[in-house]
mmCIF file with all atom_site columns, C-alpha atoms in Angstrom:
data_model
loop_
_atom_site.group_PDB
_atom_site.id
_atom_site.type_symbol
_atom_site.label_atom_id
_atom_site.label_alt_id
_atom_site.label_comp_id
_atom_site.label_asym_id
_atom_site.label_entity_id
_atom_site.label_seq_id
_atom_site.pdbx_PDB_ins_code
_atom_site.Cartn_x
_atom_site.Cartn_y
_atom_site.Cartn_z
_atom_site.occupancy
_atom_site.B_iso_or_equiv
_atom_site.pdbx_formal_charge
_atom_site.auth_seq_id
_atom_site.auth_comp_id
_atom_site.auth_asym_id
_atom_site.auth_atom_id
_atom_site.pdbx_PDB_model_num
ATOM 1   C CA . UNK A 1 1   ? -15.483 25.349 99.197  1.00 0.00 ? 1120 UNK A CA 1
ATOM 2   C CA . UNK A 1 2   ? -12.378 23.318 99.803  1.00 0.00 ? 1121 UNK A CA 1
ATOM 3   C CA . UNK A 1 3   ? -10.689 22.224 102.988 1.00 0.00 ? 1122 UNK A CA 1
ATOM 4   C CA . UNK A 1 4   ? -6.936  22.463 103.469 1.00 0.00 ? 1123 UNK A CA 1
ATOM 5   C CA . UNK A 1 5   ? -5.297  20.842 106.479 1.00 0.00 ? 1124 UNK A CA 1
ATOM 6   C CA . UNK A 1 6   ? -1.762  21.924 107.329 1.00 0.00 ? 1125 UNK A CA 1
ATOM 7   C CA . UNK A 1 7   ? 0.779   21.257 110.042 1.00 0.00 ? 1126 UNK A CA 1
ATOM 8   C CA . UNK A 1 8   ? 1.758   24.871 110.660 1.00 0.00 ? 1127 UNK A CA 1
ATOM 9   C CA . UNK A 1 9   ? -0.152  26.996 113.147 1.00 0.00 ? 1128 UNK A CA 1
ATOM 10  C CA . UNK A 1 10  ? 0.742   30.379 111.647 1.00 0.00 ? 1129 UNK A CA 1
ATOM 11  C CA . UNK A 1 11  ? 2.449   30.504 108.251 1.00 0.00 ? 1130 UNK A CA 1
ATOM 12  C CA . UNK A 1 12  ? 0.265   28.171 106.207 1.00 0.00 ? 1131 UNK A CA 1
ATOM 13  C CA . UNK A 1 13  ? -3.117  29.230 107.686 1.00 0.00 ? 1132 UNK A CA 1
ATOM 14  C CA . UNK A 1 14  ? -2.139  32.885 107.208 1.00 0.00 ? 1133 UNK A CA 1
ATOM 15  C CA . UNK A 1 15  ? -1.235  32.172 103.594 1.00 0.00 ? 1134 UNK A CA 1
ATOM 16  C CA . UNK A 1 16  ? -4.523  30.385 102.943 1.00 0.00 ? 1135 UNK A CA 1
ATOM 17  C CA . UNK A 1 17  ? -6.428  33.333 104.359 1.00 0.00 ? 1136 UNK A CA 1
ATOM 18  C CA . UNK A 1 18  ? -4.373  35.568 102.074 1.00 0.00 ? 1137 UNK A CA 1
ATOM 19  C CA . UNK A 1 19  ? -5.576  33.530 99.087  1.00 0.00 ? 1138 UNK A CA 1
ATOM 20  C CA . UNK A 1 20  ? -9.165  33.935 100.284 1.00 0.00 ? 1139 UNK A CA 1
ATOM 21  C CA . UNK A 1 21  ? -8.711  37.658 100.761 1.00 0.00 ? 1140 UNK A CA 1
ATOM 22  C CA . UNK A 1 22  ? -6.909  38.308 97.499  1.00 0.00 ? 1141 UNK A CA 1
ATOM 23  C CA . UNK A 1 23  ? -8.608  35.925 95.087  1.00 0.00 ? 1142 UNK A CA 1
ATOM 24  C CA . UNK A 1 24  ? -11.637 34.368 96.769  1.00 0.00 ? 1143 UNK A CA 1
ATOM 25  C CA . UNK A 1 25  ? -14.215 36.664 95.175  1.00 0.00 ? 1144 UNK A CA 1
ATOM 26  C CA . UNK A 1 26  ? -13.314 35.567 91.643  1.00 0.00 ? 1145 UNK A CA 1
ATOM 27  C CA . UNK A 1 27  ? -12.360 38.002 88.910  1.00 0.00 ? 1146 UNK A CA 1
ATOM 28  C CA . UNK A 1 28  ? -15.581 38.398 86.914  1.00 0.00 ? 1147 UNK A CA 1
ATOM 29  C CA . UNK A 1 29  ? -13.783 37.040 83.850  1.00 0.00 ? 1148 UNK A CA 1
ATOM 30  C CA . UNK A 1 30  ? -14.216 33.329 84.270  1.00 0.00 ? 1149 UNK A CA 1
ATOM 31  C CA . UNK A 1 31  ? -12.329 32.572 87.469  1.00 0.00 ? 1150 UNK A CA 1
ATOM 32  C CA . UNK A 1 32  ? -14.870 31.306 89.946  1.00 0.00 ? 1151 UNK A CA 1
ATOM 33  C CA . UNK A 1 33  ? -15.154 32.489 93.558  1.00 0.00 ? 1152 UNK A CA 1
ATOM 34  C CA . UNK A 1 34  ? -13.867 30.078 96.178  1.00 0.00 ? 1153 UNK A CA 1
ATOM 35  C CA . UNK A 1 35  ? -13.499 29.727 99.904  1.00 0.00 ? 1154 UNK A CA 1
ATOM 36  C CA . UNK A 1 36  ? -10.616 27.853 101.505 1.00 0.00 ? 1155 UNK A CA 1
ATOM 37  C CA . UNK A 1 37  ? -11.363 26.543 104.975 1.00 0.00 ? 1156 UNK A CA 1
ATOM 38  C CA . UNK A 1 38  ? -8.084  25.994 106.863 1.00 0.00 ? 1157 UNK A CA 1
ATOM 39  C CA . UNK A 1 39  ? -8.317  22.853 108.982 1.00 0.00 ? 1158 UNK A CA 1
ATOM 40  C CA . UNK A 1 40  ? -6.605  22.602 112.387 1.00 0.00 ? 1159 UNK A CA 1
ATOM 41  C CA . UNK A 1 41  ? -4.070  19.817 112.508 1.00 0.00 ? 1160 UNK A CA 1
ATOM 42  C CA . UNK A 1 42  ? -6.176  17.803 114.949 1.00 0.00 ? 1161 UNK A CA 1
ATOM 43  C CA . UNK A 1 43  ? -4.514  15.227 117.159 1.00 0.00 ? 1162 UNK A CA 1
ATOM 44  C CA . UNK A 1 44  ? -1.051  15.572 115.689 1.00 0.00 ? 1163 UNK A CA 1
ATOM 45  C CA . UNK A 1 45  ? 1.132   17.385 113.219 1.00 0.00 ? 1164 UNK A CA 1
ATOM 46  C CA . UNK A 1 46  ? 2.488   14.339 111.370 1.00 0.00 ? 1165 UNK A CA 1
ATOM 47  C CA . UNK A 1 47  ? 1.682   14.092 107.651 1.00 0.00 ? 1166 UNK A CA 1
ATOM 48  C CA . UNK A 1 48  ? -0.660  11.164 108.334 1.00 0.00 ? 1167 UNK A CA 1
ATOM 49  C CA . UNK A 1 49  ? -2.433  13.248 110.945 1.00 0.00 ? 1168 UNK A CA 1
ATOM 50  C CA . UNK A 1 50  ? -2.807  16.094 108.460 1.00 0.00 ? 1169 UNK A CA 1
ATOM 51  C CA . UNK A 1 51  ? -4.354  13.800 105.856 1.00 0.00 ? 1170 UNK A CA 1
ATOM 52  C CA . UNK A 1 52  ? -6.770  12.388 108.424 1.00 0.00 ? 1171 UNK A CA 1
ATOM 53  C CA . UNK A 1 53  ? -7.760  15.878 109.597 1.00 0.00 ? 1172 UNK A CA 1
ATOM 54  C CA . UNK A 1 54  ? -8.507  16.858 105.987 1.00 0.00 ? 1173 UNK A CA 1
ATOM 55  C CA . UNK A 1 55  ? -10.581 13.731 105.437 1.00 0.00 ? 1174 UNK A CA 1
ATOM 56  C CA . UNK A 1 56  ? -12.681 14.257 108.553 1.00 0.00 ? 1175 UNK A CA 1
ATOM 57  C CA . UNK A 1 57  ? -13.305 17.943 107.905 1.00 0.00 ? 1176 UNK A CA 1
ATOM 58  C CA . UNK A 1 58  ? -14.108 17.803 104.193 1.00 0.00 ? 1177 UNK A CA 1
ATOM 59  C CA . UNK A 1 59  ? -16.632 15.011 103.929 1.00 0.00 ? 1178 UNK A CA 1
ATOM 60  C CA . UNK A 1 60  ? -17.583 14.954 100.240 1.00 0.00 ? 1179 UNK A CA 1
ATOM 61  C CA . UNK A 1 61  ? -15.955 18.331 99.513  1.00 0.00 ? 1180 UNK A CA 1
ATOM 62  C CA . UNK A 1 62  ? -12.535 18.829 97.977  1.00 0.00 ? 1181 UNK A CA 1
ATOM 63  C CA . UNK A 1 63  ? -9.713  18.367 100.468 1.00 0.00 ? 1182 UNK A CA 1
ATOM 64  C CA . UNK A 1 64  ? -5.989  19.046 100.482 1.00 0.00 ? 1183 UNK A CA 1
ATOM 65  C CA . UNK A 1 65  ? -3.192  18.096 102.874 1.00 0.00 ? 1184 UNK A CA 1
ATOM 66  C CA . UNK A 1 66  ? -0.333  20.558 103.063 1.00 0.00 ? 1185 UNK A CA 1
ATOM 67  C CA . UNK A 1 67  ? 2.811   19.333 104.830 1.00 0.00 ? 1186 UNK A CA 1
ATOM 68  C CA . UNK A 1 68  ? 6.605   19.526 104.760 1.00 0.00 ? 1187 UNK A CA 1
ATOM 69  C CA . UNK A 1 69  ? 9.451   17.042 104.571 1.00 0.00 ? 1188 UNK A CA 1
ATOM 70  C CA . UNK A 1 70  ? 11.058  18.119 107.840 1.00 0.00 ? 1189 UNK A CA 1
ATOM 71  C CA . UNK A 1 71  ? 12.128  14.873 109.524 1.00 0.00 ? 1190 UNK A CA 1
ATOM 72  C CA . UNK A 1 72  ? 8.826   13.008 109.330 1.00 0.00 ? 1191 UNK A CA 1
ATOM 73  C CA . UNK A 1 73  ? 8.982   9.251  108.795 1.00 0.00 ? 1192 UNK A CA 1
ATOM 74  C CA . UNK A 1 74  ? 5.330   8.584  108.004 1.00 0.00 ? 1193 UNK A CA 1
ATOM 75  C CA . UNK A 1 75  ? 5.116   10.438 104.686 1.00 0.00 ? 1194 UNK A CA 1
ATOM 76  C CA . UNK A 1 76  ? 4.689   7.201  102.671 1.00 0.00 ? 1195 UNK A CA 1
ATOM 77  C CA . UNK A 1 77  ? 1.767   6.240  104.923 1.00 0.00 ? 1196 UNK A CA 1
ATOM 78  C CA . UNK A 1 78  ? 0.280   9.718  104.483 1.00 0.00 ? 1197 UNK A CA 1
ATOM 79  C CA . UNK A 1 79  ? 0.460   9.429  100.691 1.00 0.00 ? 1198 UNK A CA 1
ATOM 80  C CA . UNK A 1 80  ? -1.146  5.986  100.800 1.00 0.00 ? 1199 UNK A CA 1
ATOM 81  C CA . UNK A 1 81  ? -4.056  7.368  102.845 1.00 0.00 ? 1200 UNK A CA 1
ATOM 82  C CA . UNK A 1 82  ? -4.333  10.411 100.597 1.00 0.00 ? 1201 UNK A CA 1
ATOM 83  C CA . UNK A 1 83  ? -4.604  8.179  97.525  1.00 0.00 ? 1202 UNK A CA 1
ATOM 84  C CA . UNK A 1 84  ? -7.271  6.047  99.177  1.00 0.00 ? 1203 UNK A CA 1
ATOM 85  C CA . UNK A 1 85  ? -9.449  8.995  100.176 1.00 0.00 ? 1204 UNK A CA 1
ATOM 86  C CA . UNK A 1 86  ? -8.566  11.269 97.227  1.00 0.00 ? 1205 UNK A CA 1
ATOM 87  C CA . UNK A 1 87  ? -6.988  13.933 99.412  1.00 0.00 ? 1206 UNK A CA 1
ATOM 88  C CA . UNK A 1 88  ? -4.905  16.236 97.212  1.00 0.00 ? 1207 UNK A CA 1
ATOM 89  C CA . UNK A 1 89  ? -1.302  16.741 98.296  1.00 0.00 ? 1208 UNK A CA 1
ATOM 90  C CA . UNK A 1 90  ? 0.718   19.927 98.567  1.00 0.00 ? 1209 UNK A CA 1
ATOM 91  C CA . UNK A 1 91  ? 4.058   18.536 99.713  1.00 0.00 ? 1210 UNK A CA 1
ATOM 92  C CA . UNK A 1 92  ? 7.087   20.792 100.195 1.00 0.00 ? 1211 UNK A CA 1
ATOM 93  C CA . UNK A 1 93  ? 10.686  19.604 100.506 1.00 0.00 ? 1212 UNK A CA 1
ATOM 94  C CA . UNK A 1 94  ? 12.197  20.896 102.716 1.00 0.00 ? 1213 UNK A CA 1
ATOM 95  C CA . UNK A 1 95  ? 9.393   23.219 103.847 1.00 0.00 ? 1214 UNK A CA 1
ATOM 96  C CA . UNK A 1 96  ? 6.635   25.666 102.941 1.00 0.00 ? 1215 UNK A CA 1
ATOM 97  C CA . UNK A 1 97  ? 9.247   28.419 103.290 1.00 0.00 ? 1216 UNK A CA 1
ATOM 98  C CA . UNK A 1 98  ? 10.521  27.332 99.870  1.00 0.00 ? 1217 UNK A CA 1
ATOM 99  C CA . UNK A 1 99  ? 7.170   28.269 98.305  1.00 0.00 ? 1218 UNK A CA 1
ATOM 100 C CA . UNK A 1 100 ? 7.460   31.759 99.798  1.00 0.00 ? 1219 UNK A CA 1
ATOM 101 C CA . UNK A 1 101 ? 11.022  32.160 98.515  1.00 0.00 ? 1220 UNK A CA 1
ATOM 102 C CA . UNK A 1 102 ? 9.986   31.190 94.971  1.00 0.00 ? 1221 UNK A CA 1
ATOM 103 C CA . UNK A 1 103 ? 7.824   34.321 94.825  1.00 0.00 ? 1222 UNK A CA 1
ATOM 104 C CA . UNK A 1 104 ? 11.063  36.309 94.694  1.00 0.00 ? 1223 UNK A CA 1
ATOM 105 C CA . UNK A 1 105 ? 13.698  34.107 93.079  1.00 0.00 ? 1224 UNK A CA 1
ATOM 106 C CA . UNK A 1 106 ? 14.537  30.697 91.707  1.00 0.00 ? 1225 UNK A CA 1
ATOM 107 C CA . UNK A 1 107 ? 16.211  28.183 93.973  1.00 0.00 ? 1226 UNK A CA 1
ATOM 108 C CA . UNK A 1 108 ? 17.992  24.864 93.608  1.00 0.00 ? 1227 UNK A CA 1
ATOM 109 C CA . UNK A 1 109 ? 20.146  22.381 95.442  1.00 0.00 ? 1228 UNK A CA 1
ATOM 110 C CA . UNK A 1 110 ? 19.196  19.581 97.809  1.00 0.00 ? 1229 UNK A CA 1
ATOM 111 C CA . UNK A 1 111 ? 18.590  20.699 101.389 1.00 0.00 ? 1230 UNK A CA 1
ATOM 112 C CA . UNK A 1 112 ? 18.192  17.308 103.076 1.00 0.00 ? 1231 UNK A CA 1
ATOM 113 C CA . UNK A 1 113 ? 15.199  18.453 105.085 1.00 0.00 ? 1232 UNK A CA 1
ATOM 114 C CA . UNK A 1 114 ? 16.806  21.637 106.425 1.00 0.00 ? 1233 UNK A CA 1
ATOM 115 C CA . UNK A 1 115 ? 15.126  24.999 105.865 1.00 0.00 ? 1234 UNK A CA 1
ATOM 116 C CA . UNK A 1 116 ? 18.047  27.079 107.127 1.00 0.00 ? 1235 UNK A CA 1
ATOM 117 C CA . UNK A 1 117 ? 19.379  28.183 103.724 1.00 0.00 ? 1236 UNK A CA 1
ATOM 118 C CA . UNK A 1 118 ? 15.880  28.674 102.315 1.00 0.00 ? 1237 UNK A CA 1
ATOM 119 C CA . UNK A 1 119 ? 14.971  31.044 105.147 1.00 0.00 ? 1238 UNK A CA 1
ATOM 120 C CA . UNK A 1 120 ? 18.266  32.921 104.794 1.00 0.00 ? 1239 UNK A CA 1
ATOM 121 C CA . UNK A 1 121 ? 17.629  33.415 101.079 1.00 0.00 ? 1240 UNK A CA 1
ATOM 122 C CA . UNK A 1 122 ? 14.081  34.589 101.769 1.00 0.00 ? 1241 UNK A CA 1
ATOM 123 C CA . UNK A 1 123 ? 15.276  37.199 104.244 1.00 0.00 ? 1242 UNK A CA 1
ATOM 124 C CA . UNK A 1 124 ? 17.764  38.532 101.691 1.00 0.00 ? 1243 UNK A CA 1
ATOM 125 C CA . UNK A 1 125 ? 15.721  38.254 98.494  1.00 0.00 ? 1244 UNK A CA 1
ATOM 126 C CA . UNK A 1 126 ? 15.148  41.300 96.322  1.00 0.00 ? 1245 UNK A CA 1
ATOM 127 C CA . UNK A 1 127 ? 11.656  42.650 96.927  1.00 0.00 ? 1246 UNK A CA 1
ATOM 128 C CA . UNK A 1 128 ? 11.256  40.657 100.148 1.00 0.00 ? 1247 UNK A CA 1
ATOM 129 C CA . UNK A 1 129 ? 12.179  43.365 102.653 1.00 0.00 ? 1248 UNK A CA 1
ATOM 130 C CA . UNK A 1 130 ? 9.111   42.485 104.728 1.00 0.00 ? 1249 UNK A CA 1
ATOM 131 C CA . UNK A 1 131 ? 10.635  39.049 105.318 1.00 0.00 ? 1250 UNK A CA 1
ATOM 132 C CA . UNK A 1 132 ? 13.998  40.259 106.624 1.00 0.00 ? 1251 UNK A CA 1
ATOM 133 C CA . UNK A 1 133 ? 13.031  39.223 110.147 1.00 0.00 ? 1252 UNK A CA 1
ATOM 134 C CA . UNK A 1 134 ? 11.070  36.132 109.118 1.00 0.00 ? 1253 UNK A CA 1
ATOM 135 C CA . UNK A 1 135 ? 11.389  33.289 111.622 1.00 0.00 ? 1254 UNK A CA 1
ATOM 136 C CA . UNK A 1 136 ? 13.100  35.540 114.136 1.00 0.00 ? 1255 UNK A CA 1
ATOM 137 C CA . UNK A 1 137 ? 11.540  35.591 117.587 1.00 0.00 ? 1256 UNK A CA 1
ATOM 138 C CA . UNK A 1 138 ? 9.277   32.784 116.339 1.00 0.00 ? 1257 UNK A CA 1
ATOM 139 C CA . UNK A 1 139 ? 7.511   35.138 113.919 1.00 0.00 ? 1258 UNK A CA 1
ATOM 140 C CA . UNK A 1 140 ? 6.542   33.220 110.790 1.00 0.00 ? 1259 UNK A CA 1
ATOM 141 C CA . UNK A 1 141 ? 3.243   34.987 110.224 1.00 0.00 ? 1260 UNK A CA 1
ATOM 142 C CA . UNK A 1 142 ? 2.085   36.037 106.758 1.00 0.00 ? 1261 UNK A CA 1
ATOM 143 C CA . UNK A 1 143 ? 0.237   39.269 107.409 1.00 0.00 ? 1262 UNK A CA 1
ATOM 144 C CA . UNK A 1 144 ? 0.433   42.976 106.620 1.00 0.00 ? 1263 UNK A CA 1
ATOM 145 C CA . UNK A 1 145 ? 3.563   43.914 104.708 1.00 0.00 ? 1264 UNK A CA 1
ATOM 146 C CA . UNK A 1 146 ? 4.462   40.281 104.088 1.00 0.00 ? 1265 UNK A CA 1
ATOM 147 C CA . UNK A 1 147 ? 1.155   39.688 102.324 1.00 0.00 ? 1266 UNK A CA 1
ATOM 148 C CA . UNK A 1 148 ? 1.683   42.842 100.294 1.00 0.00 ? 1267 UNK A CA 1
ATOM 149 C CA . UNK A 1 149 ? 5.120   41.611 99.228  1.00 0.00 ? 1268 UNK A CA 1
ATOM 150 C CA . UNK A 1 150 ? 3.608   38.438 97.769  1.00 0.00 ? 1269 UNK A CA 1
ATOM 151 C CA . UNK A 1 151 ? 1.002   40.220 95.661  1.00 0.00 ? 1270 UNK A CA 1
ATOM 152 C CA . UNK A 1 152 ? 1.255   39.829 91.885  1.00 0.00 ? 1271 UNK A CA 1
ATOM 153 C CA . UNK A 1 153 ? 4.127   37.374 92.250  1.00 0.00 ? 1272 UNK A CA 1
ATOM 154 C CA . UNK A 1 154 ? 2.031   34.227 92.006  1.00 0.00 ? 1273 UNK A CA 1
ATOM 155 C CA . UNK A 1 155 ? 2.917   33.462 88.392  1.00 0.00 ? 1274 UNK A CA 1
ATOM 156 C CA . UNK A 1 156 ? 6.608   33.854 89.136  1.00 0.00 ? 1275 UNK A CA 1
ATOM 157 C CA . UNK A 1 157 ? 6.357   31.464 92.085  1.00 0.00 ? 1276 UNK A CA 1
ATOM 158 C CA . UNK A 1 158 ? 4.479   28.898 90.000  1.00 0.00 ? 1277 UNK A CA 1
ATOM 159 C CA . UNK A 1 159 ? 7.014   29.071 87.178  1.00 0.00 ? 1278 UNK A CA 1
ATOM 160 C CA . UNK A 1 160 ? 9.875   28.588 89.624  1.00 0.00 ? 1279 UNK A CA 1
ATOM 161 C CA . UNK A 1 161 ? 8.105   25.645 91.262  1.00 0.00 ? 1280 UNK A CA 1
ATOM 162 C CA . UNK A 1 162 ? 7.419   24.031 87.890  1.00 0.00 ? 1281 UNK A CA 1
ATOM 163 C CA . UNK A 1 163 ? 11.077  24.477 86.992  1.00 0.00 ? 1282 UNK A CA 1
ATOM 164 C CA . UNK A 1 164 ? 12.032  22.460 90.057  1.00 0.00 ? 1283 UNK A CA 1
ATOM 165 C CA . UNK A 1 165 ? 9.916   19.585 88.750  1.00 0.00 ? 1284 UNK A CA 1
ATOM 166 C CA . UNK A 1 166 ? 11.630  19.820 85.371  1.00 0.00 ? 1285 UNK A CA 1
ATOM 167 C CA . UNK A 1 167 ? 15.089  19.786 86.949  1.00 0.00 ? 1286 UNK A CA 1
ATOM 168 C CA . UNK A 1 168 ? 14.404  16.869 89.313  1.00 0.00 ? 1287 UNK A CA 1
ATOM 169 C CA . UNK A 1 169 ? 17.364  14.491 89.396  1.00 0.00 ? 1288 UNK A CA 1
ATOM 170 C CA . UNK A 1 170 ? 15.096  11.524 88.617  1.00 0.00 ? 1289 UNK A CA 1
ATOM 171 C CA . UNK A 1 171 ? 15.150  12.657 84.997  1.00 0.00 ? 1290 UNK A CA 1
ATOM 172 C CA . UNK A 1 172 ? 11.605  11.726 83.925  1.00 0.00 ? 1291 UNK A CA 1
ATOM 173 C CA . UNK A 1 173 ? 9.665   14.345 85.868  1.00 0.00 ? 1292 UNK A CA 1
ATOM 174 C CA . UNK A 1 174 ? 7.807   16.913 83.776  1.00 0.00 ? 1293 UNK A CA 1
ATOM 175 C CA . UNK A 1 175 ? 5.624   19.773 85.048  1.00 0.00 ? 1294 UNK A CA 1
ATOM 176 C CA . UNK A 1 176 ? 3.393   19.353 82.009  1.00 0.00 ? 1295 UNK A CA 1
ATOM 177 C CA . UNK A 1 177 ? 2.321   15.973 83.407  1.00 0.00 ? 1296 UNK A CA 1
ATOM 178 C CA . UNK A 1 178 ? 0.902   17.560 86.552  1.00 0.00 ? 1297 UNK A CA 1
ATOM 179 C CA . UNK A 1 179 ? -2.808  17.231 87.246  1.00 0.00 ? 1298 UNK A CA 1
ATOM 180 C CA . UNK A 1 180 ? -4.600  20.344 88.416  1.00 0.00 ? 1299 UNK A CA 1
ATOM 181 C CA . UNK A 1 181 ? -8.247  19.490 87.881  1.00 0.00 ? 1300 UNK A CA 1
ATOM 182 C CA . UNK A 1 182 ? -10.381 18.000 90.671  1.00 0.00 ? 1301 UNK A CA 1
ATOM 183 C CA . UNK A 1 183 ? -10.736 14.221 90.724  1.00 0.00 ? 1302 UNK A CA 1
ATOM 184 C CA . UNK A 1 184 ? -14.166 12.786 90.048  1.00 0.00 ? 1303 UNK A CA 1
ATOM 185 C CA . UNK A 1 185 ? -15.400 10.765 93.018  1.00 0.00 ? 1304 UNK A CA 1
ATOM 186 C CA . UNK A 1 186 ? -16.334 7.978  90.608  1.00 0.00 ? 1305 UNK A CA 1
ATOM 187 C CA . UNK A 1 187 ? -12.851 7.790  89.110  1.00 0.00 ? 1306 UNK A CA 1
ATOM 188 C CA . UNK A 1 188 ? -10.817 4.605  89.381  1.00 0.00 ? 1307 UNK A CA 1
ATOM 189 C CA . UNK A 1 189 ? -8.609  4.364  92.492  1.00 0.00 ? 1308 UNK A CA 1
ATOM 190 C CA . UNK A 1 190 ? -4.977  5.301  92.032  1.00 0.00 ? 1309 UNK A CA 1
ATOM 191 C CA . UNK A 1 191 ? -1.898  3.822  93.638  1.00 0.00 ? 1310 UNK A CA 1
ATOM 192 C CA . UNK A 1 192 ? 0.099   5.986  96.063  1.00 0.00 ? 1311 UNK A CA 1
ATOM 193 C CA . UNK A 1 193 ? 2.754   6.383  93.359  1.00 0.00 ? 1312 UNK A CA 1
ATOM 194 C CA . UNK A 1 194 ? 0.188   7.531  90.801  1.00 0.00 ? 1313 UNK A CA 1
ATOM 195 C CA . UNK A 1 195 ? -1.411  9.888  93.299  1.00 0.00 ? 1314 UNK A CA 1
ATOM 196 C CA . UNK A 1 196 ? 1.921   11.463 94.230  1.00 0.00 ? 1315 UNK A CA 1
ATOM 197 C CA . UNK A 1 197 ? 2.639   11.866 90.502  1.00 0.00 ? 1316 UNK A CA 1
ATOM 198 C CA . UNK A 1 198 ? -0.186  14.419 90.225  1.00 0.00 ? 1317 UNK A CA 1
ATOM 199 C CA . UNK A 1 199 ? 2.593   16.894 91.041  1.00 0.00 ? 1318 UNK A CA 1
ATOM 200 C CA . UNK A 1 200 ? 4.226   16.249 87.659  1.00 0.00 ? 1319 UNK A CA 1
ATOM 201 C CA . UNK A 1 201 ? 6.941   14.019 89.093  1.00 0.00 ? 1320 UNK A CA 1
ATOM 202 C CA . UNK A 1 202 ? 7.262   10.596 87.548  1.00 0.00 ? 1321 UNK A CA 1
ATOM 203 C CA . UNK A 1 203 ? 5.467   7.767  89.402  1.00 0.00 ? 1322 UNK A CA 1
ATOM 204 C CA . UNK A 1 204 ? 8.853   6.121  89.838  1.00 0.00 ? 1323 UNK A CA 1
ATOM 205 C CA . UNK A 1 205 ? 10.385  9.205  91.490  1.00 0.00 ? 1324 UNK A CA 1
ATOM 206 C CA . UNK A 1 206 ? 10.486  8.642  95.269  1.00 0.00 ? 1325 UNK A CA 1
ATOM 207 C CA . UNK A 1 207 ? 8.704   11.477 97.056  1.00 0.00 ? 1326 UNK A CA 1
ATOM 208 C CA . UNK A 1 208 ? 11.434  11.895 99.648  1.00 0.00 ? 1327 UNK A CA 1
ATOM 209 C CA . UNK A 1 209 ? 14.003  12.389 96.871  1.00 0.00 ? 1328 UNK A CA 1
ATOM 210 C CA . UNK A 1 210 ? 12.168  15.414 95.407  1.00 0.00 ? 1329 UNK A CA 1
ATOM 211 C CA . UNK A 1 211 ? 14.596  17.817 97.016  1.00 0.00 ? 1330 UNK A CA 1
ATOM 212 C CA . UNK A 1 212 ? 13.967  20.733 96.657  1.00 0.00 ? 1331 UNK A CA 1
ATOM 213 C CA . UNK A 1 213 ? 10.366  20.910 95.490  1.00 0.00 ? 1332 UNK A CA 1
ATOM 214 C CA . UNK A 1 214 ? 6.963   22.263 96.431  1.00 0.00 ? 1333 UNK A CA 1
ATOM 215 C CA . UNK A 1 215 ? 3.557   21.288 95.113  1.00 0.00 ? 1334 UNK A CA 1
ATOM 216 C CA . UNK A 1 216 ? 1.701   24.297 96.528  1.00 0.00 ? 1335 UNK A CA 1
ATOM 217 C CA . UNK A 1 217 ? 1.565   25.723 93.005  1.00 0.00 ? 1336 UNK A CA 1
ATOM 218 C CA . UNK A 1 218 ? -1.003  23.061 92.076  1.00 0.00 ? 1337 UNK A CA 1
ATOM 219 C CA . UNK A 1 219 ? -3.439  24.506 94.608  1.00 0.00 ? 1338 UNK A CA 1
ATOM 220 C CA . UNK A 1 220 ? -3.243  27.899 92.888  1.00 0.00 ? 1339 UNK A CA 1
ATOM 221 C CA . UNK A 1 221 ? -3.685  26.297 89.471  1.00 0.00 ? 1340 UNK A CA 1
ATOM 222 C CA . UNK A 1 222 ? -6.691  24.307 90.669  1.00 0.00 ? 1341 UNK A CA 1
ATOM 223 C CA . UNK A 1 223 ? -8.317  27.495 91.979  1.00 0.00 ? 1342 UNK A CA 1
ATOM 224 C CA . UNK A 1 224 ? -7.666  29.301 88.694  1.00 0.00 ? 1343 UNK A CA 1
ATOM 225 C CA . UNK A 1 225 ? -5.390  31.862 90.302  1.00 0.00 ? 1344 UNK A CA 1
ATOM 226 C CA . UNK A 1 226 ? -2.780  30.969 87.694  1.00 0.00 ? 1345 UNK A CA 1
ATOM 227 C CA . UNK A 1 227 ? -3.157  29.162 84.382  1.00 0.00 ? 1346 UNK A CA 1
ATOM 228 C CA . UNK A 1 228 ? -2.917  25.417 83.891  1.00 0.00 ? 1347 UNK A CA 1
ATOM 229 C CA . UNK A 1 229 ? -0.384  25.554 81.084  1.00 0.00 ? 1348 UNK A CA 1
ATOM 230 C CA . UNK A 1 230 ? 1.391   22.397 79.986  1.00 0.00 ? 1349 UNK A CA 1
ATOM 231 C CA . UNK A 1 231 ? 4.925   21.852 78.737  1.00 0.00 ? 1350 UNK A CA 1
#
């Protein structure tokens, strides 16, 4: 059981339920069953609020905070709290929509917090016909045909996300440095910079400069949905 708090009310919870539905029973070949419990965003949808919601819901269980760059100003505070309470981070810059797009194609180029181009690419991507009306009439759900379109594309999405780490402009970020195994509760505390570096980015790489990037792939690696290969 792990708890994942997210700011979205539709897209991210739908995706988490998709992971439960598609992979939660295990595979009988070593990958263990799991259950993701989506956590409502609580009193607010800021990154700090998401981290706090995860902390309260999880107790001693594994917890993740899933949030976007958008225009939030409290992301450094959220990372500090996450490091203190060992809340895993799945940060996306500019947005979770990038993770969906990476199921269908690679992507690059700084977006400065805007998801406009990412969504346009997703609507037009080969194999993503179910997403052609994504985010139109406020429909960002991940159900039915959209879930079907994602199936068996997890490895592709992870490889594309890892490539974004490798191509980060900071120059010292390496996907092979990412940490995908749960942290022991007795482990030594880590600084916010060290905690944010579990994504594979260098501790000296400012989180808000990781544009574009998404750490959602680490959640899939932690669950065993994809391998934990290193570069």
